[in-house]
Amino acid sequence: MRSPTKIVALALLTLCFAQAVEPCAQEQTATAQRAAIDTQKLTAIVDWLKADVEKGRIPGAVVLIARDGQVLLHEAVGWADKDKKVPMRRDSIHPIASSTKLITTVAALRLFEANGLQVMAPIATYLPELKDLKVAVERRDAAGNVTTELVAPTRQPTVHDLMTHRAGFTYFFFPPNPLRDRYRELGIDRIDNMTADEMLAKLATLPLAFSPGTSFEYSIATDLLGHIIERITKKPLDLALKELVLDPLNMKDTSFAVQGAALERFARPLSNDPDMWVFEWLNVTKPPKRFSGGAGMASTVTDYFRLLQMLVNGGSLNGIRLLSPITVRWALADQIGATRGVAHPGDGYSWNLVNPVRVAEGGPAFPGSIGDVFWGGITGPRYFFDRNERLVGIVFVEGPSIRAAYHAELRAMVYGAILPLESAKP
């Protein structure tokens, strides 16, 4: 049982976080000591971000570190809009790109638990437009001439294949090949050019990259999962996600379009960012024609923390249960084994139903625990959570070209700040 002093300190910290005011230094320090975290090293994370703003590496950033459900660090540095001199705020709204996938998949898992979604069903059960997908196979005759033939795959892709990116779909921005070129030409990945029904009709004319289940390729698969949610719920995805995930978690600043007064809090990249095309492709300041469950949302660090903490807690937050702890354990476990392919996270990681999951202590170029999960988005956000260490780390920064480096650098500093449990004793 907590002492009255500890209860008061935790209540003060929670109040600071909920009201998004300036950090309460004494309460954060006391909480960090109880959570076995070196507070000086946490401060160094803020210094690192500020230095990168000064060097012009990033426009600004928001960082949040939590352990045991207690927020130990939540700071904003630099600019939300450097050109207009708009400071970054802790409640600044960021385009989160592929961090959308986790929200969509949690919604799908809620439908799965209610027997509304069958994960082993062919996707054509819900999207009949995709009932007759083919695979392009190259044939070489005796003279060495190469022809391409469309053949039926060994089986049609399932919902589970979508969740694990083994369905045979792709993304246009990977190294060019004939299939990705067609994605680009038809605008398959875009959110501003056609409705979901129109996109599905065009996608049905394209071959799969491989026979389902035989390889891995990070892809628009979660977009299709979002459209399945729309068919099951008979609601547009924005409303379905609001009811299934956003409202229960009080994620009030997470949406598919940043409009009105919210634009004053919208974070923007440096004007000279080499990957500005990303923000034109995923322009979340305009209502989309198609809701992209894989890349189309904007959010705040505060909102996203609630989502991650719910998973660390085993499916519940603040007394509200979204998922069974058994479902969470299954969904976050390795689902693809030794399968590799395009955009696989590499040695030490495999893939669960939504993100990379650590399967070995060694391999990656950053510390962690077996079972930890990470990902982010092409616009720049990165996150990780570690259920063994009861740890959540988030940095939202509009910097597509440095997102992988930022993830590794943040993890090194956060895990480096963890102390042995005996160090936390009074």
CSV table of C-alpha atoms in Angstrom, one decimal:
chain,number,residue,atom,x,y,z
A,1,MET,CA,0.0,0.0,0.0
A,2,ARG,CA,1.4,3.4,-0.9
A,3,SER,CA,2.1,5.9,1.8
A,4,PRO,CA,0.0,9.1,2.0
A,5,THR,CA,3.1,11.1,0.9
A,6,LYS,CA,3.6,9.0,-2.2
A,7,ILE,CA,-0.1,9.2,-3.1
A,8,VAL,CA,0.0,13.0,-2.9
A,9,ALA,CA,3.1,13.2,-5.0
A,10,LEU,CA,1.7,10.9,-7.7
A,11,ALA,CA,-1.6,12.9,-7.7
A,12,LEU,CA,0.3,16.1,-8.2
A,13,LEU,CA,2.3,14.6,-11.1
A,14,THR,CA,-0.9,13.3,-12.7
A,15,LEU,CA,-2.5,16.8,-12.3
A,16,CYS,CA,0.5,18.4,-14.0
A,17,PHE,CA,0.3,16.0,-16.9
A,18,ALA,CA,-3.5,16.2,-17.4
A,19,GLN,CA,-3.5,20.0,-17.4
A,20,ALA,CA,-0.4,20.2,-19.8
A,21,VAL,CA,1.2,22.9,-17.7
A,22,GLU,CA,4.9,23.4,-17.1
A,23,PRO,CA,6.6,20.4,-15.5
A,24,CYS,CA,6.3,20.1,-11.7
A,25,ALA,CA,10.1,19.5,-11.1
A,26,GLN,CA,9.9,18.3,-7.5
A,27,GLU,CA,7.1,15.9,-8.1
A,28,GLN,CA,8.7,14.5,-11.3
A,29,THR,CA,12.0,14.0,-9.5
A,30,ALA,CA,10.4,12.1,-6.6
A,31,THR,CA,8.4,10.0,-9.1
A,32,ALA,CA,11.5,9.2,-11.2
A,33,GLN,CA,13.4,8.0,-8.1
A,34,ARG,CA,10.6,5.6,-7.2
A,35,ALA,CA,10.5,4.4,-10.8
A,36,ALA,CA,14.2,3.7,-10.7
A,37,ILE,CA,15.2,6.3,-13.3
A,38,ASP,CA,18.2,8.6,-13.2
A,39,THR,CA,16.7,12.1,-13.4
A,40,GLN,CA,19.9,13.8,-14.6
A,41,LYS,CA,20.0,11.5,-17.6
A,42,LEU,CA,16.4,12.3,-18.3
A,43,THR,CA,17.3,16.0,-18.3
A,44,ALA,CA,20.1,15.2,-20.8
A,45,ILE,CA,17.4,14.0,-23.2
A,46,VAL,CA,15.9,17.5,-23.3
A,47,ASP,CA,19.4,19.0,-23.7
A,48,TRP,CA,20.0,16.7,-26.7
A,49,LEU,CA,16.8,17.8,-28.4
A,50,LYS,CA,17.5,21.5,-27.7
A,51,ALA,CA,21.0,21.1,-29.2
A,52,ASP,CA,19.5,19.5,-32.3
A,53,VAL,CA,17.1,22.4,-32.7
A,54,GLU,CA,20.1,24.8,-32.5
A,55,LYS,CA,22.0,22.8,-35.1
A,56,GLY,CA,19.0,22.9,-37.4
A,57,ARG,CA,18.7,19.1,-37.4
A,58,ILE,CA,15.1,19.3,-36.4
A,59,PRO,CA,12.6,22.2,-36.1
A,60,GLY,CA,11.4,21.0,-32.7
A,61,ALA,CA,10.2,18.0,-30.8
A,62,VAL,CA,7.9,16.7,-28.0
A,63,VAL,CA,9.3,13.9,-25.9
A,64,LEU,CA,7.5,11.8,-23.2
A,65,ILE,CA,9.0,9.0,-21.0
A,66,ALA,CA,6.9,7.0,-18.6
A,67,ARG,CA,7.5,4.1,-16.3
A,68,ASP,CA,5.0,2.2,-14.2
A,69,GLY,CA,2.4,4.4,-15.7
A,70,GLN,CA,4.0,7.5,-14.2
A,71,VAL,CA,5.1,10.3,-16.6
A,72,LEU,CA,8.7,11.1,-15.8
A,73,LEU,CA,9.5,13.4,-18.6
A,74,HIS,CA,7.2,15.4,-20.9
A,75,GLU,CA,8.8,18.4,-22.6
A,76,ALA,CA,8.5,20.4,-25.8
A,77,VAL,CA,11.5,22.1,-27.4
A,78,GLY,CA,12.0,24.3,-30.5
A,79,TRP,CA,9.4,25.2,-33.0
A,80,ALA,CA,6.1,23.8,-34.2
A,81,ASP,CA,6.5,26.2,-37.2
A,82,LYS,CA,10.0,27.7,-37.4
A,83,ASP,CA,9.3,30.0,-40.3
A,84,LYS,CA,6.4,31.6,-38.4
A,85,LYS,CA,8.2,31.4,-35.1
A,86,VAL,CA,5.5,29.3,-33.5
A,87,PRO,CA,6.9,27.5,-30.4
A,88,MET,CA,6.4,23.8,-30.0
A,89,ARG,CA,4.0,22.9,-27.3
A,90,ARG,CA,3.5,19.7,-25.4
A,91,ASP,CA,0.0,19.5,-26.9
A,92,SER,CA,1.2,20.3,-30.5
A,93,ILE,CA,-0.5,18.1,-33.1
A,94,HIS,CA,1.7,16.1,-35.4
A,95,PRO,CA,1.0,14.0,-38.5
A,96,ILE,CA,1.7,10.5,-37.3
A,97,ALA,CA,1.7,8.6,-40.6
A,98,SER,CA,2.3,4.9,-39.9
A,99,SER,CA,1.7,5.3,-36.2
A,100,THR,CA,-1.9,5.3,-37.3
A,101,LYS,CA,-1.6,1.5,-37.9
A,102,LEU,CA,-1.6,0.8,-34.1
A,103,ILE,CA,-4.9,2.6,-33.6
A,104,THR,CA,-6.5,0.8,-36.6
A,105,THR,CA,-5.3,-2.6,-35.4
A,106,VAL,CA,-6.5,-2.1,-31.8
A,107,ALA,CA,-9.9,-1.3,-33.3
A,108,ALA,CA,-9.8,-4.5,-35.4
A,109,LEU,CA,-8.8,-6.5,-32.4
A,110,ARG,CA,-11.8,-5.2,-30.5
A,111,LEU,CA,-14.0,-6.4,-33.4
A,112,PHE,CA,-12.2,-9.7,-33.3
A,113,GLU,CA,-12.9,-10.2,-29.6
A,114,ALA,CA,-16.6,-9.5,-30.3
A,115,ASN,CA,-16.5,-12.1,-33.2
A,116,GLY,CA,-17.2,-9.4,-35.7
A,117,LEU,CA,-13.9,-10.0,-37.5
A,118,GLN,CA,-12.4,-13.3,-38.4
A,119,VAL,CA,-8.6,-12.9,-38.7
A,120,MET,CA,-8.1,-16.1,-40.7
A,121,ALA,CA,-10.9,-15.2,-43.2
A,122,PRO,CA,-9.9,-14.3,-46.7
A,123,ILE,CA,-10.0,-10.5,-47.1
A,124,ALA,CA,-12.5,-10.9,-49.9
A,125,THR,CA,-15.0,-12.0,-47.2
A,126,TYR,CA,-15.2,-8.3,-46.4
A,127,LEU,CA,-13.7,-6.7,-49.6
A,128,PRO,CA,-15.3,-8.7,-52.4
A,129,GLU,CA,-13.6,-6.4,-54.9
A,130,LEU,CA,-10.4,-8.3,-54.1
A,131,LYS,CA,-11.7,-11.9,-54.5
A,132,ASP,CA,-9.6,-12.8,-57.5
A,133,LEU,CA,-6.1,-11.5,-56.9
A,134,LYS,CA,-3.2,-12.8,-59.0
A,135,VAL,CA,0.6,-13.0,-58.7
A,136,ALA,CA,2.9,-12.0,-61.6
A,137,VAL,CA,5.3,-14.8,-62.4
A,138,GLU,CA,8.2,-14.5,-64.8
A,139,ARG,CA,8.7,-17.3,-67.4
A,140,ARG,CA,11.8,-17.8,-69.4
A,141,ASP,CA,11.7,-19.9,-72.6
A,142,ALA,CA,14.6,-22.0,-74.1
A,143,ALA,CA,15.8,-19.0,-76.0
A,144,GLY,CA,16.1,-16.9,-72.8
A,145,ASN,CA,13.1,-14.7,-73.6
A,146,VAL,CA,11.3,-13.5,-70.5
A,147,THR,CA,7.5,-13.1,-70.3
A,148,THR,CA,5.2,-12.3,-67.3
A,149,GLU,CA,2.2,-14.4,-66.6
A,150,LEU,CA,-0.6,-13.7,-64.0
A,151,VAL,CA,-1.4,-16.9,-62.0
A,152,ALA,CA,-3.5,-17.6,-59.0
A,153,PRO,CA,-1.6,-17.6,-55.7
A,154,THR,CA,-1.4,-20.7,-53.6
A,155,ARG,CA,-4.1,-19.1,-51.5
A,156,GLN,CA,-5.9,-15.8,-51.2
A,157,PRO,CA,-4.7,-13.3,-48.6
A,158,THR,CA,-6.3,-13.4,-45.1
A,159,VAL,CA,-6.9,-10.7,-42.5
A,160,HIS,CA,-4.0,-12.2,-40.6
A,161,ASP,CA,-1.8,-11.7,-43.7
A,162,LEU,CA,-2.8,-8.0,-43.7
A,163,MET,CA,-1.9,-7.6,-40.1
A,164,THR,CA,1.5,-9.2,-40.6
A,165,HIS,CA,2.3,-7.6,-44.0
A,166,ARG,CA,2.4,-11.0,-45.7
A,167,ALA,CA,-0.6,-10.4,-48.0
A,168,GLY,CA,1.4,-9.4,-51.0
A,169,PHE,CA,0.7,-5.7,-51.2
A,170,THR,CA,3.3,-3.0,-51.2
A,171,TYR,CA,4.0,0.8,-51.0
A,172,PHE,CA,4.8,3.1,-53.9
A,173,PHE,CA,7.9,4.7,-52.2
A,174,PHE,CA,10.0,1.6,-52.0
A,175,PRO,CA,12.7,1.1,-54.7
A,176,PRO,CA,11.0,1.2,-58.1
A,177,ASN,CA,9.8,-1.9,-59.8
A,178,PRO,CA,6.9,-2.4,-62.2
A,179,LEU,CA,4.3,-3.1,-59.5
A,180,ARG,CA,5.3,-0.1,-57.3
A,181,ASP,CA,5.4,2.1,-60.4
A,182,ARG,CA,1.7,1.1,-61.0
A,183,TYR,CA,0.8,1.9,-57.4
A,184,ARG,CA,2.3,5.4,-58.0
A,185,GLU,CA,0.7,5.9,-61.4
A,186,LEU,CA,-2.8,4.9,-60.1
A,187,GLY,CA,-2.4,6.8,-56.8
A,188,ILE,CA,-3.2,3.6,-54.8
A,189,ASP,CA,-1.5,5.0,-51.6
A,190,ARG,CA,-2.9,8.5,-51.7
A,191,ILE,CA,-5.7,9.9,-49.5
A,192,ASP,CA,-6.7,12.9,-51.6
A,193,ASN,CA,-7.5,11.4,-55.0
A,194,MET,CA,-10.3,8.9,-54.7
A,195,THR,CA,-12.7,7.1,-52.4
A,196,ALA,CA,-12.1,3.8,-50.7
A,197,ASP,CA,-14.4,2.0,-53.2
A,198,GLU,CA,-12.5,3.6,-56.1
A,199,MET,CA,-9.1,2.6,-54.6
A,200,LEU,CA,-10.2,-1.0,-54.1
A,201,ALA,CA,-11.5,-1.2,-57.7
A,202,LYS,CA,-8.1,-0.1,-59.0
A,203,LEU,CA,-6.1,-2.3,-56.6
A,204,ALA,CA,-8.1,-5.3,-57.8
A,205,THR,CA,-6.5,-4.8,-61.3
A,206,LEU,CA,-2.9,-5.1,-59.9
A,207,PRO,CA,-1.0,-8.3,-59.1
A,208,LEU,CA,0.2,-9.2,-55.7
A,209,ALA,CA,4.0,-8.8,-55.1
A,210,PHE,CA,4.2,-12.5,-53.9
A,211,SER,CA,1.9,-15.4,-53.0
A,212,PRO,CA,0.3,-14.6,-49.6
A,213,GLY,CA,2.2,-15.9,-46.6
A,214,THR,CA,5.5,-16.6,-48.4
A,215,SER,CA,7.2,-13.3,-47.7
A,216,PHE,CA,7.1,-10.0,-45.9
A,217,GLU,CA,6.6,-6.5,-47.4
A,218,TYR,CA,5.5,-3.5,-45.4
A,219,SER,CA,2.6,-2.1,-47.2
A,220,ILE,CA,-0.9,-0.6,-47.6
A,221,ALA,CA,-2.2,-3.7,-45.8
A,222,THR,CA,-3.4,-1.7,-42.8
A,223,ASP,CA,-5.3,0.7,-45.1
A,224,LEU,CA,-7.2,-2.4,-46.3
A,225,LEU,CA,-7.8,-3.4,-42.7
A,226,GLY,CA,-9.3,0.0,-42.1
A,227,HIS,CA,-11.6,-0.5,-45.0
A,228,ILE,CA,-12.6,-3.9,-43.6
A,229,ILE,CA,-13.5,-2.1,-40.3
A,230,GLU,CA,-15.7,0.3,-42.3
A,231,ARG,CA,-17.5,-2.6,-44.0
A,232,ILE,CA,-18.1,-4.5,-40.7
A,233,THR,CA,-19.2,-1.5,-38.7
A,234,LYS,CA,-21.1,0.1,-41.6
A,235,LYS,CA,-19.5,3.4,-40.5
A,236,PRO,CA,-16.7,5.6,-42.0
A,237,LEU,CA,-13.4,4.8,-40.4
A,238,ASP,CA,-13.1,8.1,-38.6
A,239,LEU,CA,-16.3,7.4,-36.7
A,240,ALA,CA,-15.5,3.7,-36.2
A,241,LEU,CA,-12.1,4.5,-34.7
A,242,LYS,CA,-13.6,7.2,-32.5
A,243,GLU,CA,-16.1,4.8,-31.0
A,244,LEU,CA,-13.7,1.8,-30.7
A,245,VAL,CA,-10.5,3.5,-29.6
A,246,LEU,CA,-10.3,7.3,-29.4
A,247,ASP,CA,-13.2,8.0,-27.1
A,248,PRO,CA,-12.6,5.2,-24.7
A,249,LEU,CA,-9.0,6.4,-24.3
A,250,ASN,CA,-9.9,10.0,-24.3
A,251,MET,CA,-7.7,10.7,-27.3
A,252,LYS,CA,-9.4,14.0,-28.0
A,253,ASP,CA,-6.7,15.4,-30.3
A,254,THR,CA,-6.4,12.5,-32.7
A,255,SER,CA,-8.2,12.7,-36.0
A,256,PHE,CA,-7.9,12.3,-39.8
A,257,ALA,CA,-8.0,16.1,-40.4
A,258,VAL,CA,-6.5,19.0,-38.5
A,259,GLN,CA,-8.9,21.9,-39.0
A,260,GLY,CA,-10.0,25.2,-37.4
A,261,ALA,CA,-8.4,26.3,-34.1
A,262,ALA,CA,-6.4,23.0,-34.0
A,263,LEU,CA,-4.2,24.3,-36.9
A,264,GLU,CA,-2.6,26.7,-34.4
A,265,ARG,CA,-1.0,23.7,-32.7
A,266,PHE,CA,0.0,21.9,-35.9
A,267,ALA,CA,3.7,20.9,-36.1
A,268,ARG,CA,5.4,21.5,-39.5
A,269,PRO,CA,8.8,20.3,-40.9
A,270,LEU,CA,11.7,22.5,-41.8
A,271,SER,CA,11.1,24.1,-45.1
A,272,ASN,CA,14.3,22.6,-46.5
A,273,ASP,CA,13.6,19.0,-45.4
A,274,PRO,CA,14.8,16.7,-48.1
A,275,ASP,CA,11.6,14.6,-47.8
A,276,MET,CA,8.9,17.3,-48.1
A,277,TRP,CA,7.0,15.1,-50.5
A,278,VAL,CA,5.9,13.0,-47.5
A,279,PHE,CA,3.9,15.9,-46.2
A,280,GLU,CA,2.3,16.6,-49.6
A,281,TRP,CA,1.3,12.9,-49.9
A,282,LEU,CA,-0.1,12.8,-46.3
A,283,ASN,CA,-1.5,16.3,-46.0
A,284,VAL,CA,-3.7,15.9,-42.8
A,285,THR,CA,-4.7,19.6,-42.9
A,286,LYS,CA,-7.3,18.8,-45.5
A,287,PRO,CA,-10.2,16.3,-45.1
A,288,PRO,CA,-9.3,13.2,-47.0
A,289,LYS,CA,-11.3,11.5,-49.7
A,290,ARG,CA,-10.3,8.1,-48.3
A,291,PHE,CA,-9.5,7.4,-44.7
A,292,SER,CA,-6.1,5.7,-44.5
A,293,GLY,CA,-6.0,3.3,-41.6
A,294,GLY,CA,-2.3,2.9,-42.2
A,295,ALA,CA,-1.0,6.4,-42.4
A,296,GLY,CA,-3.7,9.1,-42.4
A,297,MET,CA,-4.0,10.4,-38.8
A,298,ALA,CA,-2.6,13.3,-36.7
A,299,SER,CA,-2.2,13.1,-32.9
A,300,THR,CA,-0.4,14.5,-29.9
A,301,VAL,CA,2.2,12.8,-27.7
A,302,THR,CA,-0.3,13.0,-24.8
A,303,ASP,CA,-2.9,11.1,-26.8
A,304,TYR,CA,-0.5,8.5,-28.1
A,305,PHE,CA,0.9,7.9,-24.7
A,306,ARG,CA,-2.6,6.8,-23.6
A,307,LEU,CA,-2.7,4.2,-26.4
A,308,LEU,CA,0.7,2.8,-25.6
A,309,GLN,CA,0.1,2.7,-21.8
A,310,MET,CA,-3.1,0.8,-22.4
A,311,LEU,CA,-1.1,-1.9,-24.1
A,312,VAL,CA,1.6,-1.9,-21.4
A,313,ASN,CA,-1.2,-2.3,-18.9
A,314,GLY,CA,-2.5,-5.4,-20.8
A,315,GLY,CA,-5.5,-3.8,-22.5
A,316,SER,CA,-7.0,-1.3,-20.0
A,317,LEU,CA,-6.4,2.4,-19.0
A,318,ASN,CA,-8.0,4.3,-16.1
A,319,GLY,CA,-10.4,1.5,-15.3
A,320,ILE,CA,-11.6,1.2,-19.0
A,321,ARG,CA,-10.8,-2.1,-20.6
A,322,LEU,CA,-10.5,-2.2,-24.4
A,323,LEU,CA,-8.8,-5.6,-24.9
A,324,SER,CA,-8.3,-8.8,-22.9
A,325,PRO,CA,-4.8,-9.2,-21.5
A,326,ILE,CA,-4.6,-12.5,-23.4
A,327,THR,CA,-5.5,-10.8,-26.7
A,328,VAL,CA,-2.8,-8.2,-26.0
A,329,ARG,CA,-0.2,-10.9,-25.3
A,330,TRP,CA,-1.1,-12.8,-28.4
A,331,ALA,CA,-1.3,-9.7,-30.7
A,332,LEU,CA,2.1,-8.4,-29.5
A,333,ALA,CA,3.9,-11.7,-29.9
A,334,ASP,CA,6.0,-12.8,-32.9
A,335,GLN,CA,3.7,-13.8,-35.7
A,336,ILE,CA,6.1,-14.4,-38.7
A,337,GLY,CA,9.1,-16.2,-37.4
A,338,ALA,CA,12.0,-16.2,-39.8
A,339,THR,CA,10.1,-14.6,-42.7
A,340,ARG,CA,12.0,-11.6,-44.1
A,341,GLY,CA,11.3,-9.1,-46.8
A,342,VAL,CA,11.1,-5.4,-47.7
A,343,ALA,CA,11.3,-3.0,-44.7
A,344,HIS,CA,11.7,-5.9,-42.2
A,345,PRO,CA,13.1,-4.4,-39.0
A,346,GLY,CA,16.2,-6.6,-39.1
A,347,ASP,CA,18.2,-8.8,-36.8
A,348,GLY,CA,16.8,-9.2,-33.3
A,349,TYR,CA,13.3,-8.3,-34.3
A,350,SER,CA,10.3,-10.1,-35.9
A,351,TRP,CA,6.8,-8.8,-36.5
A,352,ASN,CA,3.6,-9.0,-34.4
A,353,LEU,CA,0.1,-8.1,-35.6
A,354,VAL,CA,1.1,-4.5,-36.1
A,355,ASN,CA,4.8,-3.6,-35.3
A,356,PRO,CA,8.3,-5.0,-34.9
A,357,VAL,CA,8.7,-7.1,-31.7
A,358,ARG,CA,12.1,-7.9,-30.2
A,359,VAL,CA,12.9,-11.6,-30.2
A,360,ALA,CA,16.6,-11.5,-29.1
A,361,GLU,CA,18.8,-9.4,-26.8
A,362,GLY,CA,21.4,-8.9,-29.4
A,363,GLY,CA,21.2,-7.9,-33.0
A,364,PRO,CA,19.7,-4.4,-33.1
A,365,ALA,CA,22.0,-1.3,-32.7
A,366,PHE,CA,20.0,-0.2,-29.6
A,367,PRO,CA,19.2,-1.6,-26.2
A,368,GLY,CA,15.8,-3.1,-25.2
A,369,SER,CA,14.1,-6.2,-23.8
A,370,ILE,CA,12.8,-9.3,-25.5
A,371,GLY,CA,9.2,-8.5,-26.3
A,372,ASP,CA,9.6,-4.8,-26.6
A,373,VAL,CA,7.8,-3.1,-29.5
A,374,PHE,CA,8.6,-0.1,-31.6
A,375,TRP,CA,7.7,1.8,-34.7
A,376,GLY,CA,6.7,5.3,-35.9
A,377,GLY,CA,5.9,6.9,-39.1
A,378,ILE,CA,7.5,8.3,-42.3
A,379,THR,CA,6.7,11.9,-41.2
A,380,GLY,CA,9.1,11.5,-38.2
A,381,PRO,CA,7.3,10.2,-35.0
A,382,ARG,CA,8.9,7.3,-33.1
A,383,TYR,CA,7.7,5.3,-30.2
A,384,PHE,CA,8.6,2.2,-28.2
A,385,PHE,CA,7.1,0.4,-25.3
A,386,ASP,CA,8.6,-2.4,-23.1
A,387,ARG,CA,6.2,-4.4,-21.0
A,388,ASN,CA,9.0,-6.1,-19.1
A,389,GLU,CA,10.4,-2.7,-17.9
A,390,ARG,CA,6.9,-1.1,-17.8
A,391,LEU,CA,8.4,1.6,-20.0
A,392,VAL,CA,7.0,3.9,-22.7
A,393,GLY,CA,9.1,6.3,-24.8
A,394,ILE,CA,7.8,8.7,-27.5
A,395,VAL,CA,9.4,11.4,-29.5
A,396,PHE,CA,7.3,13.3,-32.1
A,397,VAL,CA,9.5,15.3,-34.5
A,398,GLU,CA,8.8,16.4,-38.1
A,399,GLY,CA,11.9,14.9,-39.6
A,400,PRO,CA,11.4,12.1,-42.1
A,401,SER,CA,15.1,11.7,-43.0
A,402,ILE,CA,16.3,11.3,-39.4
A,403,ARG,CA,13.5,9.2,-37.9
A,404,ALA,CA,15.5,6.0,-37.6
A,405,ALA,CA,18.5,7.7,-36.0
A,406,TYR,CA,16.2,9.5,-33.6
A,407,HIS,CA,14.6,6.2,-32.4
A,408,ALA,CA,18.0,4.7,-31.8
A,409,GLU,CA,19.4,7.8,-30.0
A,410,LEU,CA,16.4,8.2,-27.8
A,411,ARG,CA,16.4,4.5,-26.8
A,412,ALA,CA,20.1,4.6,-25.9
A,413,MET,CA,19.4,7.5,-23.5
A,414,VAL,CA,16.2,6.2,-22.0
A,415,TYR,CA,17.5,2.7,-21.3
A,416,GLY,CA,20.8,4.2,-20.1
A,417,ALA,CA,18.8,6.1,-17.4
A,418,ILE,CA,17.2,3.0,-15.9
A,419,LEU,CA,18.7,2.2,-12.5
A,420,PRO,CA,18.7,-1.1,-10.6
A,421,LEU,CA,15.6,-1.4,-8.5
A,422,GLU,CA,17.5,-1.1,-5.2
A,423,SER,CA,18.6,2.4,-6.3
A,424,ALA,CA,15.0,3.5,-6.0
A,425,LYS,CA,14.7,2.5,-2.3
A,426,PRO,CA,14.4,5.4,0.1
